[in-house]
Coordinates of C-alpha atoms in Angstrom, one line a residue:
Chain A
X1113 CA -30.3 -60.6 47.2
X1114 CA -26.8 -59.9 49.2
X1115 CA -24.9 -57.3 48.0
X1116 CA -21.4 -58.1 46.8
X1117 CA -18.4 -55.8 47.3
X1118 CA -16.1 -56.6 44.1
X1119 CA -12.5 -55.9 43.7
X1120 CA -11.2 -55.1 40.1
X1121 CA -7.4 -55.3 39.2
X1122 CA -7.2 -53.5 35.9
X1123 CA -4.6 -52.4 33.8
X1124 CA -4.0 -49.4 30.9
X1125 CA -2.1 -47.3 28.7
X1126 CA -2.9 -43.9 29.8
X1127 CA -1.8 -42.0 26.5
X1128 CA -5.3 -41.2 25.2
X1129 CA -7.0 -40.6 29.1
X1130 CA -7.4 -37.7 30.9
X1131 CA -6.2 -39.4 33.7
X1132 CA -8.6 -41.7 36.1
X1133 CA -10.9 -39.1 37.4
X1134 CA -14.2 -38.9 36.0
X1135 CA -14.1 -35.2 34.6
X1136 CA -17.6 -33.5 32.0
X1137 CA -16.9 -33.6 28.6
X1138 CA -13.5 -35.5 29.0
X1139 CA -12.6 -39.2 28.3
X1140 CA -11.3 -40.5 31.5
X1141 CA -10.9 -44.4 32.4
X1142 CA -13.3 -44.0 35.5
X1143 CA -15.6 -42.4 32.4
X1144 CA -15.5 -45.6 30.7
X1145 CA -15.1 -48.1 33.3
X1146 CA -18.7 -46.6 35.2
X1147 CA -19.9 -45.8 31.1
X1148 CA -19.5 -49.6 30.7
X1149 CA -20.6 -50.5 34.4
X1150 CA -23.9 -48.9 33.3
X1151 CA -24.5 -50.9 29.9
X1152 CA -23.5 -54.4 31.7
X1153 CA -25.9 -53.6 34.7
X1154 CA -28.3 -51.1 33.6
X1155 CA -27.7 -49.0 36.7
X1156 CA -25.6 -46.3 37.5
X1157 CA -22.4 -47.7 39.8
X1158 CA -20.1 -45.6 41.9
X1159 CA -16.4 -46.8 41.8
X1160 CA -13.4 -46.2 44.4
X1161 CA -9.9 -46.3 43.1
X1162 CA -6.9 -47.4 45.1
X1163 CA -5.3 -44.0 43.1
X1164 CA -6.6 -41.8 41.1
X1165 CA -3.7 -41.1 38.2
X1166 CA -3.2 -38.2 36.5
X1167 CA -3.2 -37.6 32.8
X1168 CA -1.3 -40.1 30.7
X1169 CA -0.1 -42.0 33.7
X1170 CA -0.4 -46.3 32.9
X1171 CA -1.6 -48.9 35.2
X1172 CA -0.8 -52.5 35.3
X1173 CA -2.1 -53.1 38.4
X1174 CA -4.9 -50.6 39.7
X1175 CA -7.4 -51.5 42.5
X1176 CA -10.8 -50.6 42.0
X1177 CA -14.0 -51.6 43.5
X1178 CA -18.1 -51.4 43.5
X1179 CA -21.0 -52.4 45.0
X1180 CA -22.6 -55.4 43.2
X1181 CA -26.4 -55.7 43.6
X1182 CA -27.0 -58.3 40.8
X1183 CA -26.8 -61.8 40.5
X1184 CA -23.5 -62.5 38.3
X1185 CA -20.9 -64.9 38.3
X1186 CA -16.9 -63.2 38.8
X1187 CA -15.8 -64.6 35.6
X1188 CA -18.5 -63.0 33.6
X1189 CA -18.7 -59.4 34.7
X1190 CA -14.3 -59.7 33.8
X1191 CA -15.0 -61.1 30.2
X1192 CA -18.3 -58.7 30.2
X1193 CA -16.2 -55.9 31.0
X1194 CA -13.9 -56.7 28.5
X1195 CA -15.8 -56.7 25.8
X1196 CA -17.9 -53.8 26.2
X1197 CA -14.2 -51.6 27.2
X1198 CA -11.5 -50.3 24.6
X1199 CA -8.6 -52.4 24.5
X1200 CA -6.9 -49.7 26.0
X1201 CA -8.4 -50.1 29.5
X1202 CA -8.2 -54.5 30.8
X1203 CA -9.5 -56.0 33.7
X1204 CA -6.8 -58.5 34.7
X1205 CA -9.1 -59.7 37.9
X1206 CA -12.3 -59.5 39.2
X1207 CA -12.8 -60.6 43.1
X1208 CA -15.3 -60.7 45.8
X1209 CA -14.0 -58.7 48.7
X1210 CA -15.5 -58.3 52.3
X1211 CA -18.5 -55.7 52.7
X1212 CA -16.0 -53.6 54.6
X1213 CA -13.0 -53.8 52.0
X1214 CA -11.6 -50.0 50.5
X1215 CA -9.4 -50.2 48.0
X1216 CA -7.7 -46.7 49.3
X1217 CA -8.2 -46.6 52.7
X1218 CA -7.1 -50.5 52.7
X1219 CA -4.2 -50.1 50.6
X1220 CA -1.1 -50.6 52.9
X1221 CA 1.6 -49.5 50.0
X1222 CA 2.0 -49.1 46.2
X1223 CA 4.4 -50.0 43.5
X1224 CA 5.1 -47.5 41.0
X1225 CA 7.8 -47.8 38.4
X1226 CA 9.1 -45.0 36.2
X1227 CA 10.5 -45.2 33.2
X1228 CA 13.8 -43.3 31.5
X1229 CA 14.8 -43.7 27.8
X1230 CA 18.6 -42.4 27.7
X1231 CA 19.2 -42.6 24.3
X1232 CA 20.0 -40.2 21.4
X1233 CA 15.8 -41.5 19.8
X1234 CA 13.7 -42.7 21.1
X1235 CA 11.9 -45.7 19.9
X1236 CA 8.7 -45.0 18.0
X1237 CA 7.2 -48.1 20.1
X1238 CA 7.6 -46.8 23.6
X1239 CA 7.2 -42.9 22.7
X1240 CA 4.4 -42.6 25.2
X1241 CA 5.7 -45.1 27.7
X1242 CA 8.9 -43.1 29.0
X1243 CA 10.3 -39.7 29.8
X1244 CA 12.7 -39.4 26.6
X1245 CA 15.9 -37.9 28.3
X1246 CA 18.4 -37.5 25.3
X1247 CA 20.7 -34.8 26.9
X1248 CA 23.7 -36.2 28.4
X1249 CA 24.8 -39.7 29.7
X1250 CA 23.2 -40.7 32.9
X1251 CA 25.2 -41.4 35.5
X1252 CA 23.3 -44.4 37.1
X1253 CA 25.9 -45.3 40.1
X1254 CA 25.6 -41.6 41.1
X1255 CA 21.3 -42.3 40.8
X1256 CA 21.9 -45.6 42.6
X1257 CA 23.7 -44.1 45.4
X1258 CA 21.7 -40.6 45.8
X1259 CA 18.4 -43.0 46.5
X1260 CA 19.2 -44.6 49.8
X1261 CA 18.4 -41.1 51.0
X1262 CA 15.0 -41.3 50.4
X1263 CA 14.4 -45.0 52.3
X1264 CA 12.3 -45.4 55.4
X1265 CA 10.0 -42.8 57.1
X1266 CA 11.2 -38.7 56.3
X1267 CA 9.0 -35.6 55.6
X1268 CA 9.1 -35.7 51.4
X1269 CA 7.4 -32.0 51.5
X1270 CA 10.3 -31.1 48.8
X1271 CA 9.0 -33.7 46.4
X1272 CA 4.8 -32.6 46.0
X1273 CA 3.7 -29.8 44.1
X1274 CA 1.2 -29.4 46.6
X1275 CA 0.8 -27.3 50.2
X1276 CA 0.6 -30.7 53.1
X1277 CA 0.3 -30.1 56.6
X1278 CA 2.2 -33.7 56.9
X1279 CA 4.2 -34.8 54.6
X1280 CA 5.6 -37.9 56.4
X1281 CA 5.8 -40.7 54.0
X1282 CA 8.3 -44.1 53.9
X1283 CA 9.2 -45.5 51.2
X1284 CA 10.9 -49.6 51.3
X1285 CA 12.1 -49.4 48.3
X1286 CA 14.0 -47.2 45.9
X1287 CA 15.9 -49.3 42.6
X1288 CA 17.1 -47.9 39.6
X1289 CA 18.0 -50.5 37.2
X1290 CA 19.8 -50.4 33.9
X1291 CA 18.1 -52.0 31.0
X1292 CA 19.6 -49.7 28.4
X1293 CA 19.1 -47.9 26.3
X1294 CA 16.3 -47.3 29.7
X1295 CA 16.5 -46.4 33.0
X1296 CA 13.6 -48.3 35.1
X1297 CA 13.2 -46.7 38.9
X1298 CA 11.2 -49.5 40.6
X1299 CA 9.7 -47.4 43.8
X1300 CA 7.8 -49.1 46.8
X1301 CA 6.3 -46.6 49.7
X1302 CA 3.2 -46.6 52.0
X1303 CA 1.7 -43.6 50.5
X1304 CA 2.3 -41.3 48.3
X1305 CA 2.1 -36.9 48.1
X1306 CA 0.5 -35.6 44.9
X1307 CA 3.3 -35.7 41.7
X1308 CA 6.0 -37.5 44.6
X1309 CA 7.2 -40.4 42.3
X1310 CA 7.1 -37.9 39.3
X1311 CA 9.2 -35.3 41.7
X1312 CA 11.4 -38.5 42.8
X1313 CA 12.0 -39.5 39.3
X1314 CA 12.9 -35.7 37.7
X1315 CA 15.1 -35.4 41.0
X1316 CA 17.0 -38.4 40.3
X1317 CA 17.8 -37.7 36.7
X1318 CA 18.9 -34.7 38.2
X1319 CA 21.9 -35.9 40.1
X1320 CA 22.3 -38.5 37.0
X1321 CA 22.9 -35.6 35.0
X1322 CA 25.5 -34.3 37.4
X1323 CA 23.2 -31.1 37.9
X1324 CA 22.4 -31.7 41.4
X1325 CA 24.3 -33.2 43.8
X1326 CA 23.8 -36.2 46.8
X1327 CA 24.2 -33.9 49.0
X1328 CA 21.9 -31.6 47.9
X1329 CA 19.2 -33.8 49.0
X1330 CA 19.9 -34.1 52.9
X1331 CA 19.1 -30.7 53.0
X1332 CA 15.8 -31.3 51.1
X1333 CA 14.8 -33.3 54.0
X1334 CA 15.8 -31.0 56.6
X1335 CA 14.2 -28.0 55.4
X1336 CA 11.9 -28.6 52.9
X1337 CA 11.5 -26.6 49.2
X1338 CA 10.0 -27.8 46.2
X1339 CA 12.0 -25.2 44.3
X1340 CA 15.2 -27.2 45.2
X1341 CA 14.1 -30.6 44.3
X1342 CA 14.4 -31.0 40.8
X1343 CA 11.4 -31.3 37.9
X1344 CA 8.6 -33.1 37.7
X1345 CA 9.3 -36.0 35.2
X1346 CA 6.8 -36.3 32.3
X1347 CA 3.3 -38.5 33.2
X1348 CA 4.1 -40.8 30.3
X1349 CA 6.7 -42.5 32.4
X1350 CA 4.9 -43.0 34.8
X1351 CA 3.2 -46.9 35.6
X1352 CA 1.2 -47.2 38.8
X1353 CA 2.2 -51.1 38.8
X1354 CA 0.7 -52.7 42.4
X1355 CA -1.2 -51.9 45.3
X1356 CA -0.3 -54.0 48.4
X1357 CA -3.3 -54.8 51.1
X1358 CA -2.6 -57.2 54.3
Chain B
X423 CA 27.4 -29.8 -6.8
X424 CA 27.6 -33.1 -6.3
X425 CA 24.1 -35.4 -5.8
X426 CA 24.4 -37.6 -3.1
X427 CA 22.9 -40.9 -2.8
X428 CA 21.6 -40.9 1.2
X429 CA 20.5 -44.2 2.7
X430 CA 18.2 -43.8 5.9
X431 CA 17.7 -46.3 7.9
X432 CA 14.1 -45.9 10.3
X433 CA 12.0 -47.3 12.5
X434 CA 8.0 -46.9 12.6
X435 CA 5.1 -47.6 14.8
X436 CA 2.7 -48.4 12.0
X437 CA -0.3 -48.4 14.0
X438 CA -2.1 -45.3 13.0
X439 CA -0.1 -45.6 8.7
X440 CA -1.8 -46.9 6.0
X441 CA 1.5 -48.6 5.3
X442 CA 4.5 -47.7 3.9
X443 CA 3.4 -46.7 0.2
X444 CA 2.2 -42.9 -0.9
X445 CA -1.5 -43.3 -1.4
X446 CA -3.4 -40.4 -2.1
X447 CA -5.7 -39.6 1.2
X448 CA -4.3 -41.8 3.4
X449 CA -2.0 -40.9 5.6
X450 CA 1.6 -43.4 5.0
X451 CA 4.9 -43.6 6.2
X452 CA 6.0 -42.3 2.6
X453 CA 3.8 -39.7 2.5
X454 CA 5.1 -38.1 5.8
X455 CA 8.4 -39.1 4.8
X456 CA 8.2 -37.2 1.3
X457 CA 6.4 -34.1 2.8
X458 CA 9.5 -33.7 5.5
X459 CA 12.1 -34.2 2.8
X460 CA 10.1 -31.6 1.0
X461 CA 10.4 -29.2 3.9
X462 CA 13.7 -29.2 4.8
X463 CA 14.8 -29.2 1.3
X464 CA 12.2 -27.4 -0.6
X465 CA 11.8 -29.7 -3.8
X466 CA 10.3 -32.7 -4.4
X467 CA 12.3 -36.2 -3.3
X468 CA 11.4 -39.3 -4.8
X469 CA 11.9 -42.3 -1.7
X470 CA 12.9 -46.3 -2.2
X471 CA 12.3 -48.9 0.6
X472 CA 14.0 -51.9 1.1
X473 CA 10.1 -53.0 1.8
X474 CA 7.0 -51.5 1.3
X475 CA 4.9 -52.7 4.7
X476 CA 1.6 -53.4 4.9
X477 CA -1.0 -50.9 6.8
X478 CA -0.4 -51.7 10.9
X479 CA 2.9 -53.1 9.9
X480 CA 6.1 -51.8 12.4
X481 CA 9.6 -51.2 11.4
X482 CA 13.1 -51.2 13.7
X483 CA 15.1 -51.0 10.7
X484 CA 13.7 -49.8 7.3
X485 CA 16.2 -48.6 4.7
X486 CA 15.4 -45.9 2.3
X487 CA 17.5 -44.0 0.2
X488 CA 16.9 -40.6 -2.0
X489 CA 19.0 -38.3 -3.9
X490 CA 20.2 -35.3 -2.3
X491 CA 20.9 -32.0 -4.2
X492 CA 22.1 -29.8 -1.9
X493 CA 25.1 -29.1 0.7
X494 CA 23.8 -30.6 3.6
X495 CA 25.7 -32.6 6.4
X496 CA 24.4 -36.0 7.4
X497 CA 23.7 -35.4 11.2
X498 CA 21.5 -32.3 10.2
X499 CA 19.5 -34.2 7.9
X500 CA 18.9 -37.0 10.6
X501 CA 18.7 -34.0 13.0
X502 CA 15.9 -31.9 11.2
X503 CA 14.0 -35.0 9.7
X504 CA 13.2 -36.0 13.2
X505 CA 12.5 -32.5 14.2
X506 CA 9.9 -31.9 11.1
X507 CA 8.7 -36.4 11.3
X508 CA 5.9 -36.7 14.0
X509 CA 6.9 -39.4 16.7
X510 CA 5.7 -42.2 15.2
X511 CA 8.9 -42.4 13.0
X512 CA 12.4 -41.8 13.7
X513 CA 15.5 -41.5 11.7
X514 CA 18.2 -43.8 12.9
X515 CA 20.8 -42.9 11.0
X516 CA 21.9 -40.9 7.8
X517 CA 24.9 -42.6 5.9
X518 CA 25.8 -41.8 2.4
X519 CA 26.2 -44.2 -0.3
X520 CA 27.7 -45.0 -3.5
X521 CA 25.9 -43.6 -6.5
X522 CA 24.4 -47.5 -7.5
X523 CA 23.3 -48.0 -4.0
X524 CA 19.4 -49.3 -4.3
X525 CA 17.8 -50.5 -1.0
X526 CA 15.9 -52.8 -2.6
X527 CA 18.3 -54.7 -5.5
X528 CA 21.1 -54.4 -3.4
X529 CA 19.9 -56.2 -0.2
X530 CA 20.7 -59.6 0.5
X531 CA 18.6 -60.7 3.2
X532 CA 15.6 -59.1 6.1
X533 CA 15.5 -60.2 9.6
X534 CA 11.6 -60.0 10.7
X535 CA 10.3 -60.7 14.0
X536 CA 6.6 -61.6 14.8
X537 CA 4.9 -61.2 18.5
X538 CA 2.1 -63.1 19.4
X539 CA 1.0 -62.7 23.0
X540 CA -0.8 -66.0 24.3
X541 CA -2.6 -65.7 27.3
X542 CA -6.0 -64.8 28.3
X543 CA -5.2 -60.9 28.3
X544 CA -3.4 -58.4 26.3
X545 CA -1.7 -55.9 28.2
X546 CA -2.9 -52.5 26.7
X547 CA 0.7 -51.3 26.4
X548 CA 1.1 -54.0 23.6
X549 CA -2.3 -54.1 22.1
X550 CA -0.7 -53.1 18.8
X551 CA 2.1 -54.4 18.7
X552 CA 1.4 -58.6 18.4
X553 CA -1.2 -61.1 17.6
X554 CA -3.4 -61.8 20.7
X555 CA -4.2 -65.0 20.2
X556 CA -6.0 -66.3 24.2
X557 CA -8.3 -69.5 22.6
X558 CA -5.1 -72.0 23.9
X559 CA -2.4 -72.7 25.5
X560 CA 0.2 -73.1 22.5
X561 CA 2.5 -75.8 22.1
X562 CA 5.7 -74.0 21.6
X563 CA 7.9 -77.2 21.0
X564 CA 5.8 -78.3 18.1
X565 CA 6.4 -75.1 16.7
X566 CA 9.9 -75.2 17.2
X567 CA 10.2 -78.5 15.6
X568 CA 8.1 -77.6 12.6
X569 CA 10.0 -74.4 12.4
X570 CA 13.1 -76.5 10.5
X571 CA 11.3 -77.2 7.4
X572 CA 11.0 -73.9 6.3
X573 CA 15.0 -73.6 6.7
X574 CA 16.9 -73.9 2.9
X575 CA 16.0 -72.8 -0.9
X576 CA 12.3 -74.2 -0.7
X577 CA 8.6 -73.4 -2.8
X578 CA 7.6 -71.2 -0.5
X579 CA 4.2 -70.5 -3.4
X580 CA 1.6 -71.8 -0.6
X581 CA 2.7 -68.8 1.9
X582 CA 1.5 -66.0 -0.4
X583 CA -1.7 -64.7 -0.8
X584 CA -0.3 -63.6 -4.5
X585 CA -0.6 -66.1 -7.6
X586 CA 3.7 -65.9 -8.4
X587 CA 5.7 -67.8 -11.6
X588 CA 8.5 -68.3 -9.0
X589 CA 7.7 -69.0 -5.6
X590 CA 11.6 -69.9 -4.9
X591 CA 12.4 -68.4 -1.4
X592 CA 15.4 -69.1 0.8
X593 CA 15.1 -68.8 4.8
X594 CA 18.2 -69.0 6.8
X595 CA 16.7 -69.0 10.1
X596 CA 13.4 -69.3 11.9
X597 CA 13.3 -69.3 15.8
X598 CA 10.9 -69.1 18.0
X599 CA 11.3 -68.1 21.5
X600 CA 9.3 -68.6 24.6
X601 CA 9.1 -65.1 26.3
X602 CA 6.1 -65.7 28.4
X603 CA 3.2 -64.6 27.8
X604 CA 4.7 -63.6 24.2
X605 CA 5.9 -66.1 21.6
X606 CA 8.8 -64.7 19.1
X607 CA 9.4 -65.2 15.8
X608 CA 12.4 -64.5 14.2
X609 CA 12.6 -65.3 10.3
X610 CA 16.3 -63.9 8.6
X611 CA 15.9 -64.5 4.4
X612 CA 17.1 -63.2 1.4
X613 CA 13.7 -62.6 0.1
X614 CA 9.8 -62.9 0.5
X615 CA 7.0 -63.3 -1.2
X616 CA 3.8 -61.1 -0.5
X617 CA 2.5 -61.5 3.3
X618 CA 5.1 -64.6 3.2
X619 CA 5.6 -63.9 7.1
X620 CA 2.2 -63.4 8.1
X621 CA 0.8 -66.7 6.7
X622 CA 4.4 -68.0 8.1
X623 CA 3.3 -66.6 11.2
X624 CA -0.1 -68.0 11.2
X625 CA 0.6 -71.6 10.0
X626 CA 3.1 -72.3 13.0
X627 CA 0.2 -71.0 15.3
X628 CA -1.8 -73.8 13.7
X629 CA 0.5 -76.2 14.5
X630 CA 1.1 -74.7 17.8
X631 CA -2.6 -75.1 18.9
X632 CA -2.2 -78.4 17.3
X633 CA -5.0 -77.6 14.5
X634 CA -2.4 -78.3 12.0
X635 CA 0.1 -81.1 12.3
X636 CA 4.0 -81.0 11.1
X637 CA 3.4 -83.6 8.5
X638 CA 1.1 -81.6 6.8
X639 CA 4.3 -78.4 6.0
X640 CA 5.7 -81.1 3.5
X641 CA 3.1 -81.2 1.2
X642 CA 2.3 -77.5 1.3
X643 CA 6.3 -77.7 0.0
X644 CA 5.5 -80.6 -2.8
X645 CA 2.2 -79.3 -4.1
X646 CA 1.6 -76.4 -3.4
X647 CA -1.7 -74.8 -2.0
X648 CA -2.6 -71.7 -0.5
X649 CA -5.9 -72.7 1.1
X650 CA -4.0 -75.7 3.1
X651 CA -1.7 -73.5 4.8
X652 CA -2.2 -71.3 8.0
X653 CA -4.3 -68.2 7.9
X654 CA -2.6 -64.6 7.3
X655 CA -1.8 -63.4 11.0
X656 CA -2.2 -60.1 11.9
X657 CA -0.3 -56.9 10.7
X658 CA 0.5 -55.8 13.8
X659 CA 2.2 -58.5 15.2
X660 CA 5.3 -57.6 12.4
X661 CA 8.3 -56.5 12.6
X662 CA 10.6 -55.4 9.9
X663 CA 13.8 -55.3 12.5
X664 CA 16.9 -55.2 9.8
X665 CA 17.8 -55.2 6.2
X666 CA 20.8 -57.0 5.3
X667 CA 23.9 -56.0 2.8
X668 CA 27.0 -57.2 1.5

């Protein structure tokens, strides 16, 4: 029997995971994807993910894959999965891939989008889908304007919360939209440092609260400090959204 | 001292409430309303609702209204409410009232809206907030045209799941709206009958998946019987989105 490499798009709401990351004692969605990998196929089943996301970070599009060594149509192990999983973790798609197929080293870019409620409350709905930021009026030209800066290829050192020996990343895309009372930042990049689109998003509100200035961030660039950047915006806004592969 | 009569108006995610109505045990919107109130003013309040939801049931626009005793300015209430309230409910506003204001008596109409998400899966971020309903494609026209026979003073007696003497209900609007893969709902009336939405809800899902056909509504109107309507549809499809006053 031929071994079958399959690709899993899945989506979920983060709130009640400790992240992807299979971690003793803690519920993580890698815990119950390879808990109910293990029920469907009786045998244990190592899985790759295109990122691994922290604590309360959301998916609606992850990429994750395993190596199938049982006869079984797509369309089953998807509805299989599905009802053996808690509604809180879906898989959207379930594909055969080439033996060779990675769904991290393959990935040629993600789509992250981060969400900003600007408003005096915050919706009970959409309490663990945002960063609540009821402080001051944003200033959304001034976030518009201050993220051309961070398009095409720069060192975004400034913007990890972790030591890199490269931090050379490019990003495509950078768009902040107004859908208020929230703020969506749509961001598009070939790779990403650990907390970047969190450090990107708490930098941003930043200059939209007229606390850090444009300029600010050309030096940022130039000579790197993650002190100067501004904080690391809240997990719960946080949706890992696509992963792009050629 | 003058008593104040305060009207509140609140929003819910009902997902993890028995409801809106104190039940000893359970945990209720009232309940954690009532222990707040008895907080921050140290004596015990009594609370009326325009409408006392169902368990799973959300709110954008509850009114409530209790009797202050004591010197307090409106924005701190709100303020200190929502400090003391966990998440899952959120003061809007504080406003106060004319002695003979009664949320209930005095309203002349609720606007409810009803989510049903029709396609094969249900994102995990809305998993509790509509009616996932994947076994068709539903015919959104048909429901649309059905949708004008509830509209006028009608015998609304085969939408309850309560025997009533009067069953004399007037709807002033019922749209539905295609917002892919979700199917809206609005119904604006001035007043309903027990689960009158739900079973609302669930008969134009009939017709939508064409199990039910338009002709059939005017007899539920003429002679009127529960069994031959729609089934109830799920609590946590509903909305209670505004309460209306003169």
């Amino acid at each position: 029997m031929k071994t079958k490499n399959i690709k899993l798009t899945i989506a979920y709401d983060g709130t009640n995971f400790n992240g992807w990351q299979k971690t003793p004692c803690l519920r993580t969605i890698e815990g119950e994807l390879e808990a109910a990998l293990l029920r469907l196929l009786g045998t244990k089943t190592v899985l790759q993910a295109a990122s691994r996301t922290d604590k309360q970070v959301h998916a609606k599009g992850q990429v994750v894959n395993f190596m199938l060594e049982k006869e079984l149509p797509l369309h089953q192990i998807e509805r299989a999965l599905n009802a053996i999983l808690p509604k809180e973790i879906r898989i959207l798609t379930a594909e055969e891939k080439d033996k060779t197929f990675h769904p991290t080293l393959d990935a040629t870019g993600k789509e992250y989008h981060y969400i900003i409620c600007n408003d005096s409350f915050l919706l009970p709905h959409r309490r663990t889908y945002c960063w609540h930021y009821p402080y001051c009026k944003l200033d959304i030209k001034a976030m518009q304007s201050a993220a051309k800066h961070f398009i095409g290829k720069k060192d975004f050192s400034s913007f990890t919360s972790k030591k890199v020996k490269d931090g050379c990343r490019e990003l495509s895309k950078l768009e902040i939209t107004d859908e208020a009372p929230f703020i969506k930042i749509v961001i598009v990049g070939n790779k990403f440092l650990y907390k970047m689109v969190r450090i990107l998003a708490g930098t941003l509100t930043m200059i939209g609260a007229h606390k850090m200035k444009e300029e600010a961030l050309l030096s940022l660039f130039q000579k790197p400090d993650r002190r100067l950047a501004g904080p690391t915006a809240p997990a719960k806004g946080l949706f890992l959204m696509k992963v792009f592969y050629t």
